Coordinates of C-alpha atoms and ligand atoms in Angstrom, one line a residue:
M1 CA 25.0 20.2 -31.6
E2 CA 22.2 22.7 -31.8
Y3 CA 19.3 20.7 -30.3
N4 CA 16.5 22.8 -29.4
I5 CA 13.5 20.7 -29.1
F6 CA 13.1 17.5 -27.2
L7 CA 10.5 14.9 -28.1
I8 CA 9.2 13.1 -25.1
K9 CA 8.1 9.5 -25.4
Y10 CA 5.6 8.1 -22.6
A11 CA 4.3 4.9 -22.4
E12 CA 0.7 4.7 -23.8
I13 CA -0.5 1.4 -22.1
G14 CA -3.6 2.1 -20.0
I15 CA -4.0 5.4 -21.0
K16 CA -7.0 5.3 -23.2
G17 CA -10.0 7.8 -23.7
K18 CA -10.1 10.5 -21.0
N19 CA -7.1 9.1 -18.8
R20 CA -4.9 10.1 -22.0
Y21 CA -5.7 13.8 -21.6
L22 CA -5.3 13.6 -17.9
F23 CA -2.2 11.7 -18.1
E24 CA -0.6 14.1 -21.1
D25 CA -1.9 17.2 -19.2
A26 CA -0.1 16.2 -16.1
L27 CA 3.0 15.1 -17.8
V28 CA 3.1 18.5 -19.7
R29 CA 2.6 20.4 -16.5
Q30 CA 5.5 18.5 -14.6
I31 CA 8.0 18.9 -17.5
Q32 CA 7.4 22.5 -17.3
Y33 CA 7.8 22.4 -13.7
A34 CA 11.1 20.3 -13.9
L35 CA 12.5 22.6 -16.5
K36 CA 12.2 25.8 -13.9
K37 CA 15.5 24.2 -12.2
A38 CA 17.5 24.6 -15.8
E39 CA 18.8 27.8 -16.7
G40 CA 17.0 29.1 -19.7
E41 CA 13.6 29.7 -20.9
F42 CA 11.6 26.6 -22.1
K43 CA 8.1 25.9 -23.1
A44 CA 6.2 22.2 -22.8
Y45 CA 3.6 21.2 -25.1
K46 CA 1.2 18.9 -26.7
T47 CA 0.8 18.7 -30.5
Q48 CA -0.5 16.2 -32.9
G49 CA -0.8 13.6 -30.0
R50 CA 3.1 14.4 -29.2
I51 CA 4.4 16.1 -26.4
Y52 CA 7.6 18.3 -27.0
A53 CA 9.9 20.3 -24.4
E54 CA 11.1 23.4 -26.6
A55 CA 14.1 25.7 -25.7
L56 CA 13.5 29.3 -26.2
S57 CA 16.8 30.5 -25.3
D58 CA 20.3 29.2 -24.6
F59 CA 20.6 26.0 -22.1
D60 CA 22.7 23.4 -21.2
Y61 CA 22.3 20.3 -22.6
D62 CA 23.1 18.1 -19.8
E63 CA 21.5 20.1 -17.4
V64 CA 18.1 19.9 -19.2
I65 CA 18.4 16.0 -19.7
S66 CA 18.9 15.4 -15.9
C67 CA 15.9 17.7 -15.0
L68 CA 13.7 15.6 -17.8
K69 CA 15.1 12.3 -16.3
K70 CA 13.4 13.4 -13.2
V71 CA 10.0 13.6 -14.5
F72 CA 7.7 10.5 -14.1
G73 CA 5.9 9.6 -16.9
I74 CA 8.7 9.8 -19.7
T75 CA 10.1 6.6 -21.0
A76 CA 12.7 8.3 -23.4
I77 CA 13.9 11.9 -24.2
C78 CA 15.0 12.3 -27.8
P79 CA 17.0 15.4 -28.7
V80 CA 15.7 16.8 -31.7
V81 CA 17.3 19.2 -34.4
V82 CA 14.9 21.0 -36.5
F83 CA 15.5 22.3 -40.1
E84 CA 13.3 24.8 -42.1
D85 CA 12.3 23.1 -45.5
K86 CA 14.5 24.2 -48.4
G87 CA 14.2 21.4 -50.5
F88 CA 15.4 17.8 -50.7
D89 CA 19.1 18.8 -51.6
Q90 CA 19.4 21.0 -48.5
L91 CA 17.7 18.3 -46.5
K92 CA 20.6 15.9 -47.7
E93 CA 23.3 18.5 -46.3
D94 CA 21.7 19.4 -42.9
V95 CA 21.3 15.6 -42.2
I96 CA 24.8 14.6 -42.9
A97 CA 26.3 17.6 -41.0
Y98 CA 24.1 16.6 -38.1
L99 CA 25.4 13.0 -38.3
D100 CA 28.6 14.6 -38.4
K101 CA 28.7 16.4 -35.4
A102 CA 26.4 13.9 -33.3
Y103 CA 28.4 10.8 -34.1
A104 CA 32.2 11.2 -33.5
D105 CA 32.6 7.5 -34.1
K106 CA 31.1 6.8 -37.6
N107 CA 31.6 3.1 -37.5
I108 CA 28.1 2.1 -36.9
S109 CA 25.0 0.6 -38.6
F110 CA 22.0 2.8 -39.5
K111 CA 18.6 2.7 -41.0
V112 CA 16.6 6.0 -42.1
N113 CA 12.8 6.1 -40.7
A114 CA 11.2 8.9 -42.6
R115 CA 7.6 10.0 -41.7
R116 CA 5.7 12.3 -43.7
A117 CA 3.2 14.2 -41.7
R118 CA 2.9 16.8 -44.5
K119 CA 1.3 15.0 -47.2
N120 CA 2.2 17.9 -49.9
Y121 CA 6.0 16.9 -49.5
P122 CA 7.5 15.9 -53.0
L123 CA 8.7 12.5 -51.9
D124 CA 6.9 9.9 -50.1
S125 CA 8.6 8.1 -47.1
M126 CA 10.1 5.3 -48.9
E127 CA 11.8 7.7 -51.4
I128 CA 13.1 9.7 -48.5
N129 CA 14.4 6.3 -46.7
S130 CA 16.2 5.1 -49.9
L131 CA 17.7 8.6 -50.9
L132 CA 18.6 10.0 -47.3
G133 CA 20.3 6.5 -46.8
E134 CA 22.4 6.6 -50.0
A135 CA 23.4 10.2 -49.2
V136 CA 24.7 9.3 -45.8
L137 CA 26.8 6.1 -47.4
D138 CA 28.1 8.5 -49.8
A139 CA 29.3 10.9 -47.1
F140 CA 30.4 8.4 -44.6
T141 CA 32.1 5.5 -45.8
E142 CA 32.4 3.6 -42.6
M143 CA 28.6 3.5 -42.0
K144 CA 26.7 0.6 -42.9
V145 CA 23.1 0.1 -43.5
D146 CA 21.2 -2.4 -41.2
V147 CA 17.3 -2.3 -41.6
H148 CA 16.9 -5.2 -39.0
N149 CA 18.8 -4.6 -36.1
P150 CA 20.5 -0.8 -36.5
Q151 CA 22.6 0.6 -34.0
M152 CA 21.2 4.2 -35.2
L153 CA 17.8 4.6 -36.3
L154 CA 17.9 7.9 -38.1
Q155 CA 14.3 9.7 -37.8
V156 CA 13.3 12.3 -40.0
E157 CA 10.0 13.7 -39.7
I158 CA 8.4 16.0 -42.3
R159 CA 6.1 18.7 -40.7
E160 CA 5.9 22.2 -41.3
R161 CA 9.7 22.1 -40.5
I162 CA 11.7 19.1 -40.7
Y163 CA 12.6 17.1 -37.6
V164 CA 15.4 14.9 -37.3
Y165 CA 16.4 12.8 -34.4
S166 CA 18.3 9.6 -33.7
R167 CA 19.5 9.7 -30.0
T168 CA 17.6 8.9 -27.0
E169 CA 17.9 9.1 -23.5
K170 CA 16.4 7.1 -21.1
G171 CA 13.5 8.3 -18.9
P172 CA 12.5 7.2 -15.3
G173 CA 9.3 5.6 -16.4
G174 CA 6.2 5.7 -14.1
M175 CA 3.4 8.0 -14.2
P176 CA 3.0 11.8 -14.2
V177 CA 2.8 13.1 -10.7
G178 CA -0.8 14.6 -10.1
T179 CA -2.3 11.5 -11.9
N180 CA -3.0 9.5 -8.8
G181 CA -3.9 11.7 -5.8
K182 CA -1.8 12.7 -3.1
A183 CA -0.2 10.8 0.1
M184 CA 1.4 11.8 3.2
L185 CA 5.1 11.2 3.4
L186 CA 6.5 10.5 7.0
L187 CA 9.8 12.1 6.3
S188 CA 12.5 11.6 8.7
G189 CA 16.0 12.4 8.1
G190 CA 17.0 8.7 7.6
I191 CA 17.7 6.8 4.6
D192 CA 14.5 5.0 3.9
S193 CA 11.8 7.5 3.9
P194 CA 12.9 9.6 0.9
V195 CA 13.3 6.4 -1.0
A196 CA 9.6 5.4 -0.1
G197 CA 8.6 8.9 -0.8
Y198 CA 10.4 8.7 -4.6
M199 CA 8.7 4.9 -5.1
I200 CA 5.1 6.3 -4.5
A201 CA 5.6 9.6 -6.4
K202 CA 6.8 7.5 -9.3
R203 CA 3.4 6.1 -9.7
G204 CA 1.9 9.4 -10.3
V205 CA 1.1 10.5 -6.6
K206 CA 1.6 13.6 -5.1
I207 CA 3.5 13.9 -2.3
D208 CA 2.9 16.1 1.1
A209 CA 5.6 15.6 3.9
V210 CA 5.4 15.4 7.7
Y211 CA 8.5 15.7 9.8
F212 CA 8.5 15.5 13.6
H213 CA 11.1 17.2 15.4
A214 CA 12.0 17.9 19.1
P215 CA 14.0 20.9 19.7
P216 CA 16.2 21.7 21.6
Y217 CA 17.1 17.9 21.5
T218 CA 17.2 17.7 18.0
S219 CA 19.0 20.3 16.3
E220 CA 18.3 23.0 13.6
R221 CA 20.6 21.4 11.2
A222 CA 18.7 18.1 11.5
R223 CA 15.7 20.3 10.7
Q224 CA 17.6 21.5 7.5
K225 CA 18.5 18.2 6.3
V226 CA 15.0 17.1 6.3
V227 CA 14.2 20.3 4.4
E228 CA 17.1 19.6 1.9
L229 CA 15.5 15.8 1.8
A230 CA 12.0 17.2 0.8
R231 CA 13.7 19.6 -2.0
L232 CA 15.4 16.4 -3.4
I233 CA 12.0 14.7 -3.7
A234 CA 10.6 17.7 -4.9
G235 CA 12.9 17.5 -8.1
Y236 CA 10.9 14.4 -9.2
A237 CA 7.7 15.0 -7.7
G238 CA 6.8 18.7 -8.0
P239 CA 6.6 21.3 -5.0
V240 CA 6.6 19.1 -1.6
Y241 CA 4.5 21.0 1.3
L242 CA 6.4 19.9 4.2
H243 CA 4.6 20.2 7.7
I244 CA 6.9 20.4 10.6
I245 CA 5.6 19.1 13.9
N246 CA 7.1 20.3 17.4
F247 CA 7.0 16.7 19.1
T248 CA 9.4 17.6 22.1
D249 CA 6.5 18.0 24.8
I250 CA 4.5 14.9 23.7
Q251 CA 7.6 13.0 23.6
L252 CA 8.8 14.2 27.2
Y253 CA 5.1 13.7 28.2
I254 CA 5.3 9.9 26.7
Y255 CA 8.8 9.3 28.7
E256 CA 7.6 10.6 32.0
K257 CA 4.5 8.6 31.9
C258 CA 5.1 5.2 30.1
P259 CA 7.4 2.3 30.3
H260 CA 10.6 3.1 28.6
E261 CA 10.7 0.0 26.7
E262 CA 7.3 0.9 24.9
L263 CA 8.6 4.4 24.3
T264 CA 9.3 4.2 20.6
I265 CA 6.0 2.2 19.7
I266 CA 4.0 4.7 21.6
M267 CA 5.6 7.5 20.0
R268 CA 5.2 6.1 16.6
R269 CA 1.6 5.6 17.2
Y270 CA 1.3 9.4 18.0
M271 CA 3.4 10.2 14.9
M272 CA 1.1 8.1 12.8
R273 CA -2.2 9.7 14.6
I274 CA -0.9 13.4 14.0
A275 CA 0.1 12.5 10.5
E276 CA -3.3 10.9 9.7
Q277 CA -4.9 14.2 11.3
I278 CA -2.8 16.2 8.7
A279 CA -3.3 13.9 5.9
K280 CA -7.3 14.3 6.5
E281 CA -6.9 18.0 6.5
T282 CA -5.3 18.3 3.3
E283 CA -7.0 15.8 1.3
C284 CA -4.4 13.1 1.4
L285 CA -5.6 9.5 0.7
G286 CA -2.8 7.6 2.4
L287 CA 0.5 7.9 4.5
I288 CA 3.6 6.7 3.3
T289 CA 6.6 5.3 5.5
G290 CA 9.9 4.1 5.3
E291 CA 9.5 0.8 7.1
S292 CA 11.1 -2.5 6.1
I293 CA 10.5 -5.7 8.2
G294 CA 12.7 -6.5 10.6
Q295 CA 14.9 -3.6 10.1
V296 CA 14.9 -2.2 13.7
A297 CA 12.7 -3.0 17.0
S298 CA 9.8 -0.9 15.9
Q299 CA 9.8 -2.9 12.5
T300 CA 8.7 -6.4 13.4
L301 CA 5.7 -7.5 12.3
Q302 CA 4.1 -7.1 16.0
S303 CA 5.6 -3.4 16.0
L304 CA 4.2 -2.7 12.6
A305 CA 0.7 -4.1 13.6
A306 CA 0.8 -2.0 17.0
T307 CA 1.7 1.3 14.7
N308 CA -0.8 0.4 12.1
E309 CA -3.7 -0.1 14.5
V310 CA -4.1 3.6 15.4
C311 CA -4.5 4.5 11.5
T312 CA -7.8 4.4 9.6
M313 CA -6.1 5.1 6.3
P314 CA -4.0 3.2 4.1
V315 CA -0.4 2.9 4.9
Y316 CA 1.8 2.8 1.9
R317 CA 5.3 0.9 2.8
P318 CA 7.2 0.7 -0.5
V319 CA 10.4 -0.6 0.9
I320 CA 8.8 -3.0 3.4
G321 CA 10.5 -6.1 1.6
F322 CA 13.7 -4.5 0.7
D323 CA 17.2 -5.1 2.3
K324 CA 19.0 -2.1 3.8
Q325 CA 21.3 -2.4 0.8
E326 CA 18.9 -2.3 -1.8
I327 CA 17.2 0.7 -0.2
V328 CA 20.6 2.5 -0.3
D329 CA 21.1 1.5 -3.9
I330 CA 18.0 3.7 -4.9
A331 CA 19.0 6.5 -2.3
E332 CA 22.5 6.7 -4.2
K333 CA 20.5 6.7 -7.5
I334 CA 18.0 9.4 -6.8
N335 CA 20.9 11.3 -4.7
T336 CA 19.3 11.6 -1.5
Y337 CA 22.1 9.4 0.2
E338 CA 24.4 11.8 0.8
T339 CA 22.0 14.0 2.8
S340 CA 20.5 11.2 4.6
I341 CA 23.8 9.9 6.2
L342 CA 24.7 13.5 7.5
P343 CA 25.3 12.7 11.2
F344 CA 22.2 14.7 12.8
E345 CA 20.4 13.1 15.7
D346 CA 16.9 12.0 14.8
C347 CA 13.9 12.5 17.1
C348 CA 13.2 8.9 17.5
T349 CA 17.0 8.2 18.7
I350 CA 17.3 10.6 21.6
F351 CA 14.5 8.8 24.0
V352 CA 15.4 5.2 22.8
A353 CA 15.2 2.6 25.5
R354 CA 18.3 0.2 25.7
H355 CA 16.1 -3.0 25.1
P356 CA 12.8 -1.9 23.5
V357 CA 10.1 -4.3 23.1
T358 CA 10.3 -6.0 20.0
K359 CA 7.0 -7.8 20.5
P360 CA 4.9 -5.3 21.7
N361 CA 1.7 -6.4 23.4
L362 CA -1.2 -4.3 22.0
K363 CA -3.3 -4.5 25.1
A364 CA -0.3 -3.4 27.2
I365 CA 0.4 -0.6 25.0
K366 CA -3.0 0.6 25.3
R367 CA -3.1 0.4 28.9
S368 CA 0.2 2.3 29.1
E369 CA -1.4 5.2 26.7
V370 CA -4.5 5.5 29.1
R371 CA -1.7 7.0 31.4
L372 CA -1.6 9.9 29.1
E373 CA -5.3 10.7 29.0
E374 CA -5.0 13.8 31.4
K375 CA -2.9 15.9 29.1
I376 CA -2.5 14.3 25.6
D377 CA -5.5 15.4 23.7
E378 CA -4.6 19.2 24.6
M379 CA -0.9 18.5 23.7
L380 CA -1.8 17.1 20.4
R381 CA -4.2 20.0 19.7
I382 CA -1.1 22.6 20.4
A383 CA 1.1 20.2 18.4
L384 CA -1.1 20.8 15.3
E385 CA -1.9 24.0 15.9
S386 CA 1.8 25.2 16.0
K387 CA 2.6 23.5 13.1
E388 CA 5.0 24.8 10.7
L389 CA 4.7 24.8 6.7
V390 CA 7.7 24.9 4.4
I391 CA 7.2 24.9 0.6
A392 CA 10.2 22.4 -0.5
E393 CA 10.8 23.1 -4.3
Ligands
ATP401 P1 14.0 6.5 8.1 O1 15.5 5.8 7.2 O2 13.3 6.9 7.0 O3 14.6 7.2 9.1 P2 14.7 4.5 10.0 O4 14.9 3.0 9.5 O5 15.3 5.2 10.8 O6 13.9 5.0 8.9 P3 12.6 4.5 12.2 O7 13.1 5.5 12.6 O8 12.0 3.4 12.8 O9 13.2 3.7 10.8 O10 11.2 5.0 11.3 C1 10.6 4.3 10.6 C2 9.6 5.2 9.7 O11 8.8 6.4 10.3 C3 10.5 6.3 8.8 O12 10.7 5.7 7.5 C4 9.5 7.3 8.4 O13 8.4 7.4 7.4 C5 9.0 7.5 9.8 N1 9.6 8.4 10.8 C6 10.4 8.4 11.7 N2 10.9 9.2 12.6 C7 10.2 10.5 11.9 C8 10.1 11.9 12.1 N3 11.1 12.0 12.8 N4 9.5 12.5 11.4 C9 8.8 12.0 10.4 N5 8.8 10.3 10.2 C10 9.4 9.9 11.0
MG402 MG1 14.9 7.1 11.1

């Protein structure tokens, strides 16, 4: 089938006035970005209140659909065939040829829905509906008309050229990335944080990310895995600026000075402090983590409170109420799962105590942190100064 234009449908609720332009412009931008990953040349544009993605060269249909299915804000994708206007008899033939190719099984009910955007067309939309309907019934005896609940809605739009479409592919919903500010994702190599980033990006938030590694305790392969996860998130969210922080010295210093059962919490507090610092420098409006209540010792309500206490920015935890399996289901759907389960060590797990506190006492934690006073500020400064930036796309 020679589709060469895709009509992009989006939910219009809540996007009135000026917001509408912002929403549509961001959607066009994100479509253009997503199609960079597909073979071929494409142009996304807005015209007469509609958004289209047009192929300017040969392309692979499935690949284009899979790219478009990652663009938040799209509710449906309709592949369109465009015909030159060569009179109504020719249109009948074109439509029949289209249906013949598009539907191997003709045993379906349909309804024609014509729209005459160009008013000088010699037939009005009611006439087009009934004449085309008849032509289709004559051509395919198995097809039936059902005006109330058709299995196929054959859309015919008379513009400068004639647009015919009937198939729709479901989009991911959500809002176009870039319409709701930017936030900093704490991205580990695990299952949960990529899902958390995906969920916040789906609401239109642009994502930057920070990863803490601890070479040589964590390997280059562990780092590559996080870069790959950032790249997978970028498939949905646009380029992801991934900040990589060397956390080794800070981690060793905490290990040396603080009670081992408090290590994880104190480390998590330093991660949040550093993430917030980078977030402020990069105009992020919040932090995002993949925490879920009760999943591990560092995610009890007491631990979350202790971790949260160092943050002044809002911390978004979109998977907070999910069971592990529910998070895994999303990870599989968005294709991060296979990468997340690669067995490379995680910087948090290197120094974990055998019996970490599950109900940390904030006063005690703060007392322990006082023992770090001598060197920690200098270490934080060095960690921030030596940060690496990878642009994942
Ligand atoms: P995940 O599957 O996302 O790694 P987890 O269940 O392993 O989560 P933790 O290791 O306790 O949980 O981490 C909780 C959250 O802290 C993570 O979801 C992530 O947002 C952040 N985090 C943990 N380790 C790192 C790291 N090395 N770099 C960046 N963020 C991290
Ligand atoms: Mg983890």
